Structures are given as C-alpha cells and as structure tokens.
PDB file of C-alpha atoms in Angstrom:
ATOM      1  CA  MET A   1      11.526 -26.192   4.898  1.00 46.00           C
ATOM      2  CA  SER A   2      12.545 -23.783   2.166  1.00 57.00           C
ATOM      3  CA  LEU A   3      11.531 -23.024  -1.308  1.00 84.00           C
ATOM      4  CA  LYS A   4      14.155 -22.618  -4.194  1.00 89.00           C
ATOM      5  CA  VAL A   5      13.637 -19.584  -6.672  1.00 92.00           C
ATOM      6  CA  ASP A   6      16.220 -19.351  -9.498  1.00 92.00           C
ATOM      7  CA  ILE A   7      18.395 -16.113  -9.719  1.00 93.00           C
ATOM      8  CA  LYS A   8      18.755 -14.966 -13.479  1.00 93.00           C
ATOM      9  CA  SER A   9      20.944 -12.339 -14.856  1.00 92.00           C
ATOM     10  CA  ALA A  10      19.590  -9.420 -17.021  1.00 89.00           C
ATOM     11  CA  ALA A  11      20.266 -11.496 -20.125  1.00 88.00           C
ATOM     12  CA  GLY A  12      18.007 -14.355 -19.026  1.00 88.00           C
ATOM     13  CA  LYS A  13      20.700 -16.831 -17.854  1.00 91.00           C
ATOM     14  CA  VAL A  14      20.384 -18.770 -14.365  1.00 91.00           C
ATOM     15  CA  THR A  15      23.201 -17.688 -12.147  1.00 91.00           C
ATOM     16  CA  GLY A  16      22.176 -19.523  -8.915  1.00 91.00           C
ATOM     17  CA  SER A  17      19.280 -20.014  -6.739  1.00 92.00           C
ATOM     18  CA  ILE A  18      18.145 -18.683  -3.351  1.00 93.00           C
ATOM     19  CA  ASP A  19      16.095 -20.498  -0.682  1.00 92.00           C
ATOM     20  CA  LEU A  20      12.796 -18.685   0.537  1.00 92.00           C
ATOM     21  CA  PRO A  21      11.929 -19.557   4.314  1.00 92.00           C
ATOM     22  CA  ALA A  22       8.633 -21.339   4.158  1.00 91.00           C
ATOM     23  CA  GLU A  23       7.558 -19.408   7.179  1.00 92.00           C
ATOM     24  CA  THR A  24       7.002 -16.351   5.043  1.00 92.00           C
ATOM     25  CA  PHE A  25       6.542 -17.661   1.466  1.00 94.00           C
ATOM     26  CA  ASP A  26       4.501 -20.744   2.250  1.00 92.00           C
ATOM     27  CA  VAL A  27       2.006 -19.893   4.844  1.00 93.00           C
ATOM     28  CA  GLN A  28      -1.766 -20.288   4.669  1.00 92.00           C
ATOM     29  CA  THR A  29      -3.502 -17.222   3.023  1.00 92.00           C
ATOM     30  CA  ASN A  30      -6.149 -15.837   5.295  1.00 95.00           C
ATOM     31  CA  VAL A  31      -8.359 -13.999   3.073  1.00 96.00           C
ATOM     32  CA  PRO A  32     -10.501 -12.010   5.469  1.00 96.00           C
ATOM     33  CA  LEU A  33      -7.118 -10.918   7.362  1.00 96.00           C
ATOM     34  CA  ILE A  34      -5.796  -9.490   4.174  1.00 96.00           C
ATOM     35  CA  HIS A  35      -8.954  -7.697   3.419  1.00 97.00           C
ATOM     36  CA  GLN A  36      -8.949  -6.075   6.798  1.00 96.00           C
ATOM     37  CA  VAL A  37      -5.433  -5.066   6.604  1.00 96.00           C
ATOM     38  CA  VAL A  38      -5.787  -3.620   3.168  1.00 97.00           C
ATOM     39  CA  VAL A  39      -8.837  -1.781   3.902  1.00 97.00           C
ATOM     40  CA  ALA A  40      -7.034  -0.281   6.823  1.00 96.00           C
ATOM     41  CA  GLN A  41      -4.256   0.926   4.745  1.00 95.00           C
ATOM     42  CA  LEU A  42      -6.270   2.591   2.005  1.00 96.00           C
ATOM     43  CA  ALA A  43      -8.306   4.149   4.856  1.00 96.00           C
ATOM     44  CA  ALA A  44      -5.095   5.536   6.233  1.00 94.00           C
ATOM     45  CA  ALA A  45      -4.108   7.070   2.849  1.00 94.00           C
ATOM     46  CA  ARG A  46      -7.333   9.141   2.877  1.00 94.00           C
ATOM     47  CA  ALA A  47      -6.523  12.950   3.820  1.00 93.00           C
ATOM     48  CA  GLY A  48      -9.990  13.374   5.733  1.00 93.00           C
ATOM     49  CA  THR A  49      -9.674  17.075   4.946  1.00 95.00           C
ATOM     50  CA  ALA A  50     -13.135  17.575   3.719  1.00 95.00           C
ATOM     51  CA  LYS A  51     -15.248  20.412   5.385  1.00 95.00           C
ATOM     52  CA  THR A  52     -18.080  22.425   4.778  1.00 95.00           C
ATOM     53  CA  LYS A  53     -19.191  25.615   6.374  1.00 95.00           C
ATOM     54  CA  ASN A  54     -22.198  25.705   8.971  1.00 94.00           C
ATOM     55  CA  ARG A  55     -24.582  28.423   9.593  1.00 92.00           C
ATOM     56  CA  GLY A  56     -22.421  29.880  12.303  1.00 91.00           C
ATOM     57  CA  GLU A  57     -19.312  30.116   9.909  1.00 93.00           C
ATOM     58  CA  VAL A  58     -20.757  31.422   6.607  1.00 94.00           C
ATOM     59  CA  SER A  59     -20.786  35.306   6.184  1.00 93.00           C
ATOM     60  CA  GLY A  60     -23.916  37.409   6.718  1.00 90.00           C
ATOM     61  CA  THR A  61     -26.077  39.321   9.098  1.00 87.00           C
ATOM     62  CA  GLY A  62     -28.106  38.162  11.818  1.00 82.00           C
ATOM     63  CA  LYS A  63     -30.881  40.102  10.804  1.00 87.00           C
ATOM     64  CA  LYS A  64     -34.336  38.540   9.401  1.00 91.00           C
ATOM     65  CA  PRO A  65     -34.437  38.581   5.723  1.00 91.00           C
ATOM     66  CA  PHE A  66     -38.044  39.625   5.934  1.00 92.00           C
ATOM     67  CA  LYS A  67     -40.769  40.223   8.379  1.00 93.00           C
ATOM     68  CA  GLN A  68     -42.300  37.367  10.290  1.00 93.00           C
ATOM     69  CA  LYS A  69     -45.830  37.867   9.258  1.00 94.00           C
ATOM     70  CA  GLY A  70     -48.003  39.245   6.395  1.00 94.00           C
ATOM     71  CA  THR A  71     -45.897  38.074   3.393  1.00 93.00           C
ATOM     72  CA  GLY A  72     -47.297  34.643   2.812  1.00 94.00           C
ATOM     73  CA  ARG A  73     -43.889  33.090   2.750  1.00 93.00           C
ATOM     74  CA  ALA A  74     -42.439  30.695   5.337  1.00 92.00           C
ATOM     75  CA  ARG A  75     -40.933  32.301   8.292  1.00 92.00           C
ATOM     76  CA  GLN A  76     -37.077  32.820   8.131  1.00 91.00           C
ATOM     77  CA  GLY A  77     -34.934  33.887  11.010  1.00 91.00           C
ATOM     78  CA  SER A  78     -31.449  34.510   9.386  1.00 92.00           C
ATOM     79  CA  VAL A  79     -30.028  34.681   5.763  1.00 92.00           C
ATOM     80  CA  ARG A  80     -27.405  32.125   6.914  1.00 94.00           C
ATOM     81  CA  ALA A  81     -29.743  29.364   7.570  1.00 93.00           C
ATOM     82  CA  PRO A  82     -29.325  26.225   5.340  1.00 93.00           C
ATOM     83  CA  LEU A  83     -32.380  26.908   3.475  1.00 90.00           C
ATOM     84  CA  GLN A  84     -31.330  30.423   2.252  1.00 90.00           C
ATOM     85  CA  ARG A  85     -29.032  30.855  -0.818  1.00 90.00           C
ATOM     86  CA  HIS A  86     -25.319  30.997   0.449  1.00 91.00           C
ATOM     87  CA  GLY A  87     -26.326  29.728   3.638  1.00 93.00           C
ATOM     88  CA  GLY A  88     -24.560  27.183   5.756  1.00 94.00           C
ATOM     89  CA  VAL A  89     -24.422  23.473   5.301  1.00 95.00           C
ATOM     90  CA  SER A  90     -26.564  21.129   7.522  1.00 94.00           C
ATOM     91  CA  HIS A  91     -24.561  18.104   8.842  1.00 94.00           C
ATOM     92  CA  GLY A  92     -21.740  18.562   6.270  1.00 94.00           C
ATOM     93  CA  PRO A  93     -18.349  16.722   6.571  1.00 95.00           C
ATOM     94  CA  VAL A  94     -15.659  17.799   9.179  1.00 94.00           C
ATOM     95  CA  PRO A  95     -11.959  17.121   9.307  1.00 95.00           C
ATOM     96  CA  ARG A  96     -11.480  13.486  10.513  1.00 94.00           C
ATOM     97  CA  SER A  97      -9.210  10.703  10.747  1.00 94.00           C
ATOM     98  CA  TYR A  98      -9.889   7.359   8.779  1.00 94.00           C
ATOM     99  CA  ASP A  99      -6.966   5.543  10.670  1.00 93.00           C
ATOM    100  CA  GLN A 100      -8.073   1.985  11.676  1.00 93.00           C
ATOM    101  CA  ARG A 101      -6.061   0.193  14.420  1.00 93.00           C
ATOM    102  CA  THR A 102      -3.954  -2.689  12.822  1.00 93.00           C
ATOM    103  CA  PRO A 103      -1.647  -4.658  15.005  1.00 93.00           C
ATOM    104  CA  LYS A 104       1.863  -5.215  13.434  1.00 93.00           C
ATOM    105  CA  LYS A 105       1.332  -8.918  13.951  1.00 94.00           C
ATOM    106  CA  MET A 106      -1.685  -8.530  11.463  1.00 95.00           C
ATOM    107  CA  ILE A 107       0.272  -6.581   8.850  1.00 95.00           C
ATOM    108  CA  ALA A 108       3.085  -8.934   8.932  1.00 95.00           C
ATOM    109  CA  ALA A 109       0.642 -12.049   8.693  1.00 95.00           C
ATOM    110  CA  ALA A 110      -1.154 -10.300   5.700  1.00 96.00           C
ATOM    111  CA  LEU A 111       1.954  -9.660   4.080  1.00 96.00           C
ATOM    112  CA  LYS A 112       3.191 -13.422   4.477  1.00 96.00           C
ATOM    113  CA  GLY A 113      -0.195 -14.411   3.128  1.00 95.00           C
ATOM    114  CA  VAL A 114      -0.186 -12.598  -0.234  1.00 96.00           C
ATOM    115  CA  LEU A 115       3.656 -13.496  -0.816  1.00 95.00           C
ATOM    116  CA  SER A 116       2.921 -17.216  -0.401  1.00 95.00           C
ATOM    117  CA  ASP A 117      -0.209 -17.022  -2.642  1.00 94.00           C
ATOM    118  CA  ARG A 118       2.306 -15.309  -5.614  1.00 94.00           C
ATOM    119  CA  GLN A 119       4.575 -17.818  -4.876  1.00 94.00           C
ATOM    120  CA  ARG A 120       2.527 -20.868  -5.318  1.00 93.00           C
ATOM    121  CA  GLU A 121       1.613 -19.417  -8.422  1.00 92.00           C
ATOM    122  CA  ASP A 122       5.211 -19.076  -9.403  1.00 92.00           C
ATOM    123  CA  ARG A 123       5.054 -15.145  -9.679  1.00 94.00           C
ATOM    124  CA  ILE A 124       8.024 -14.532  -7.697  1.00 95.00           C
ATOM    125  CA  HIS A 125      11.226 -13.963  -9.550  1.00 95.00           C
ATOM    126  CA  VAL A 126      14.643 -13.017  -8.599  1.00 95.00           C
ATOM    127  CA  ILE A 127      17.104 -11.106 -10.953  1.00 94.00           C
ATOM    128  CA  ASP A 128      20.886 -10.704  -9.808  1.00 91.00           C
ATOM    129  CA  ALA A 129      21.159  -7.138 -10.890  1.00 89.00           C
ATOM    130  CA  ILE A 130      18.745  -4.851 -13.411  1.00 89.00           C
ATOM    131  CA  ALA A 131      21.141  -2.527 -14.861  1.00 81.00           C
ATOM    132  CA  GLU A 132      24.689  -1.582 -14.312  1.00 80.00           C
ATOM    133  CA  THR A 133      24.372   1.665 -15.943  1.00 84.00           C
ATOM    134  CA  PRO A 134      21.160   3.992 -16.412  1.00 85.00           C
ATOM    135  CA  THR A 135      19.273   2.418 -19.220  1.00 88.00           C
ATOM    136  CA  THR A 136      15.413   2.205 -19.253  1.00 90.00           C
ATOM    137  CA  LYS A 137      15.023  -0.055 -22.241  1.00 91.00           C
ATOM    138  CA  GLY A 138      17.506  -2.396 -21.086  1.00 91.00           C
ATOM    139  CA  ALA A 139      16.081  -2.247 -17.317  1.00 92.00           C
ATOM    140  CA  ILE A 140      12.456  -2.924 -18.840  1.00 93.00           C
ATOM    141  CA  SER A 141      13.832  -5.764 -20.926  1.00 92.00           C
ATOM    142  CA  ALA A 142      15.421  -7.358 -17.863  1.00 92.00           C
ATOM    143  CA  VAL A 143      12.342  -7.309 -15.937  1.00 93.00           C
ATOM    144  CA  ARG A 144      10.109  -8.055 -18.674  1.00 93.00           C
ATOM    145  CA  GLN A 145      11.840 -11.550 -19.032  1.00 93.00           C
ATOM    146  CA  PHE A 146       9.904 -12.712 -16.398  1.00 93.00           C
ATOM    147  CA  SER A 147       6.721 -11.835 -17.231  1.00 90.00           C
ATOM    148  CA  ASP A 148       4.341  -9.995 -19.947  1.00 89.00           C
ATOM    149  CA  ARG A 149       1.325  -9.561 -17.392  1.00 91.00           C
ATOM    150  CA  LYS A 150       0.245  -6.028 -16.942  1.00 90.00           C
ATOM    151  CA  ASN A 151       1.366  -5.008 -13.415  1.00 92.00           C
ATOM    152  CA  VAL A 152       4.589  -5.807 -12.128  1.00 94.00           C
ATOM    153  CA  LEU A 153       6.009  -4.931  -8.681  1.00 95.00           C
ATOM    154  CA  VAL A 154       9.705  -4.632  -8.698  1.00 96.00           C
ATOM    155  CA  VAL A 155      11.422  -4.551  -5.329  1.00 95.00           C
ATOM    156  CA  LEU A 156      14.931  -2.944  -5.004  1.00 95.00           C
ATOM    157  CA  ALA A 157      17.323  -2.529  -2.159  1.00 94.00           C
ATOM    158  CA  ARG A 158      18.018   1.211  -1.186  1.00 92.00           C
ATOM    159  CA  THR A 159      21.489   1.215  -2.452  1.00 91.00           C
ATOM    160  CA  GLU A 160      20.367   0.494  -5.980  1.00 92.00           C
ATOM    161  CA  ASP A 161      19.990   3.782  -7.346  1.00 92.00           C
ATOM    162  CA  THR A 162      20.772   3.045 -10.829  1.00 92.00           C
ATOM    163  CA  ALA A 163      17.948   0.524 -11.085  1.00 92.00           C
ATOM    164  CA  TRP A 164      15.835   3.105  -9.524  1.00 93.00           C
ATOM    165  CA  ARG A 165      16.455   5.581 -12.137  1.00 92.00           C
ATOM    166  CA  SER A 166      16.295   3.272 -15.008  1.00 92.00           C
ATOM    167  CA  LEU A 167      12.948   2.026 -14.141  1.00 92.00           C
ATOM    168  CA  ARG A 168      11.268   4.981 -12.443  1.00 90.00           C
ATOM    169  CA  ASN A 169       9.226   6.059 -15.614  1.00 86.00           C
ATOM    170  CA  ALA A 170       7.992   2.843 -16.696  1.00 88.00           C
ATOM    171  CA  ASP A 171       4.375   3.318 -16.636  1.00 87.00           C
ATOM    172  CA  ASP A 172       3.471  -0.546 -15.849  1.00 86.00           C
ATOM    173  CA  MET A 173       6.103  -1.078 -13.041  1.00 92.00           C
ATOM    174  CA  HIS A 174       5.720  -0.261  -9.599  1.00 93.00           C
ATOM    175  CA  LEU A 175       8.938   0.278  -7.654  1.00 95.00           C
ATOM    176  CA  ILE A 176       9.319  -0.319  -3.984  1.00 95.00           C
ATOM    177  CA  VAL A 177      12.220  -0.666  -1.520  1.00 95.00           C
ATOM    178  CA  ASN A 178      12.157  -4.030   0.419  1.00 94.00           C
ATOM    179  CA  ASP A 179      11.454  -2.672   3.899  1.00 93.00           C
ATOM    180  CA  GLN A 180       8.264  -0.779   2.732  1.00 94.00           C
ATOM    181  CA  LEU A 181       7.092  -3.991   1.089  1.00 95.00           C
ATOM    182  CA  ASN A 182       3.086  -4.363   1.865  1.00 95.00           C
ATOM    183  CA  ALA A 183       0.163  -6.593   1.352  1.00 95.00           C
ATOM    184  CA  TYR A 184      -1.892  -4.167  -0.921  1.00 96.00           C
ATOM    185  CA  ASP A 185       1.176  -3.476  -3.390  1.00 95.00           C
ATOM    186  CA  VAL A 186       1.702  -7.199  -3.813  1.00 95.00           C
ATOM    187  CA  LEU A 187      -1.941  -7.960  -4.013  1.00 95.00           C
ATOM    188  CA  VAL A 188      -2.663  -5.412  -6.972  1.00 94.00           C
ATOM    189  CA  SER A 189       0.641  -6.773  -9.106  1.00 94.00           C
ATOM    190  CA  ASP A 190       0.492  -9.727 -11.172  1.00 93.00           C
ATOM    191  CA  ASP A 191       4.146 -10.599 -10.549  1.00 95.00           C
ATOM    192  CA  ILE A 192       6.737  -9.548  -8.307  1.00 96.00           C
ATOM    193  CA  VAL A 193      10.507  -9.062  -9.166  1.00 95.00           C
ATOM    194  CA  PHE A 194      13.153  -9.016  -6.403  1.00 96.00           C
ATOM    195  CA  THR A 195      16.655  -7.987  -7.092  1.00 94.00           C
ATOM    196  CA  GLU A 196      19.108 -10.483  -5.119  1.00 93.00           C
ATOM    197  CA  THR A 197      20.171  -7.771  -2.789  1.00 93.00           C
ATOM    198  CA  ALA A 198      16.645  -6.855  -2.086  1.00 94.00           C
ATOM    199  CA  ILE A 199      15.488 -10.504  -1.469  1.00 94.00           C
ATOM    200  CA  ARG A 200      18.174 -11.300   0.843  1.00 93.00           C
ATOM    201  CA  GLU A 201      17.771  -8.089   2.792  1.00 94.00           C
ATOM    202  CA  PHE A 202      14.158  -8.680   3.065  1.00 94.00           C
ATOM    203  CA  ILE A 203      14.621 -12.300   4.350  1.00 92.00           C
ATOM    204  CA  SER A 204      16.971 -10.989   6.732  1.00 89.00           C
ATOM    205  CA  GLY A 205      14.731  -8.315   8.040  1.00 84.00           C
ATOM    206  CA  SER A 206      11.529 -10.729   8.054  1.00 74.00           C
ATOM    207  CA  LYS A 207      13.805 -13.029  10.527  1.00 67.00           C
ATOM    208  CA  LYS A 208      14.461 -10.275  12.928  1.00 64.00           C
ATOM    209  CA  THR A 209      10.797  -9.113  12.732  1.00 61.00           C
ATOM    210  CA  ALA A 210       9.772 -12.786  13.711  1.00 57.00           C
ATOM    211  CA  THR A 211      12.169 -12.831  16.602  1.00 58.00           C
ATOM    212  CA  ALA A 212      10.972  -9.510  17.921  1.00 55.00           C
ATOM    213  CA  VAL A 213       7.407 -10.699  18.050  1.00 53.00           C
ATOM    214  CA  ALA A 214       8.270 -13.965  19.799  1.00 53.00           C
ATOM    215  CA  ARG A 215      10.004 -11.751  22.346  1.00 58.00           C
ATOM    216  CA  GLU A 216       6.868  -9.557  22.576  1.00 60.00           C
ATOM    217  CA  SER A 217       4.681 -12.514  22.998  1.00 56.00           C
ATOM    218  CA  GLU A 218       6.932 -14.047  25.742  1.00 55.00           C
ATOM    219  CA  ILE A 219       6.624 -10.765  27.750  1.00 55.00           C
ATOM    220  CA  GLU A 220       2.978 -10.719  27.413  1.00 55.00           C
ATOM    221  CA  VAL A 221       2.618 -14.290  28.780  1.00 51.00           C
ATOM    222  CA  SER A 222       4.981 -13.495  31.740  1.00 56.00           C
ATOM    223  CA  ALA A 223       3.338 -10.490  32.505  1.00 53.00           C
TER     224      ALA A 223
END
C-alpha cells in the first residue's frame, strides 16, 4: 500500500505525484517509544562538562586557620574546607556522559511514527525544486505556499546547494539533509517540506535500512 502526495513547483502548480511507502509513512505511532528516543537524543546533545573543585583541588595551605581551642568558634582544620570562604565544593558536579543506549531499530521506528503522524494530518509536502538561483525571497515564497504555520522543516538533498544558501537565513525554517532526518526535528516542526530529490533519496535509503535490519534479525535468530 502506498500514499500519493502531489509534487508542486515553486509557482504552486502540480507537476506530478509521488508514492510514499506505507511501511514508513503509515505506521502506528508509538508515543512512549518516541518519547524515549527524543529524550535520549536531547541527552546526547548535553556537553556534560560541568565541574567544580573539591577541597583537594582548590588553592590554599593545610594550616589550621586558628587554634583548636579557646576562641569560642567551631573548630576548623583547613581553609580549603567547604565551610570556608573560597573552600572546595562538596558533592559538586563532575564531567560525565549523558548518552543513553538507543538501538537503531528504536530510532528508525520513532522516525516512522512521527512521519506517519504528520502524513495523516496532511503536513508532508513535496516541491520539485525550491530555487534555481540563490534568492532568499523566492525560496521562502516557494516553501510558504504549503503552510503559514510557525515552524517548517525543509528537507534537502546534499547536492542542493542553491536551495540551502537561499534558505539558511530564514528564521522560521529549519534545514536538514535527508540522511540526517530524525524524530526530534520532525516532532518540533508543524510542517515538513521535502524536495523531490530529497524524498526519493530518503525513501531509497529507508528501503536499504529495512533490508539491513531484516538481515540482522535473521542472523540473530539463526545464532
């Protein structure tokens, strides 16, 4: 089963149609799975470089700041203690990795789920070419013919340099190449506009990925 989507020109005329495979654009949306994948993606983007110095790392002498008894104050053993001014920090953050293990099958399933959700709401569009020459105004007009919603995700092929240069300064559009499409970028976008070249390459790549996953499953079962 396939889904048909019209291909329009920059002027808004229908120039043809393309079949979207149901196994990618018409699957059941698994919300908990999508949530897990998106959280993992956002966690992996964290730097994890926060660091504070403990009492062994701050500068200062090991001498007692004042004598043990007779002052009426609480005893102190070092000016580097956490209670002292400029002392070390107790239980402060240390560099760490926030990466979460996310199998490729889960990432692929989450992407298919969000794409299917957008397709069911008629928010996936295809344009034959955004711009023949670098022109920001014309490129924005070509994309905006599909939607006036706030956030638009534009999916381009790696060879479409002219379109990329034309739209890279558009504040309300996010550009991405087809082989880097992910669940988070689709989820935060109201509409998705593919160029014809980009969506054909994406569909072709999805079929290759599905074949590879099937082979891996067969190997696991036989093992």
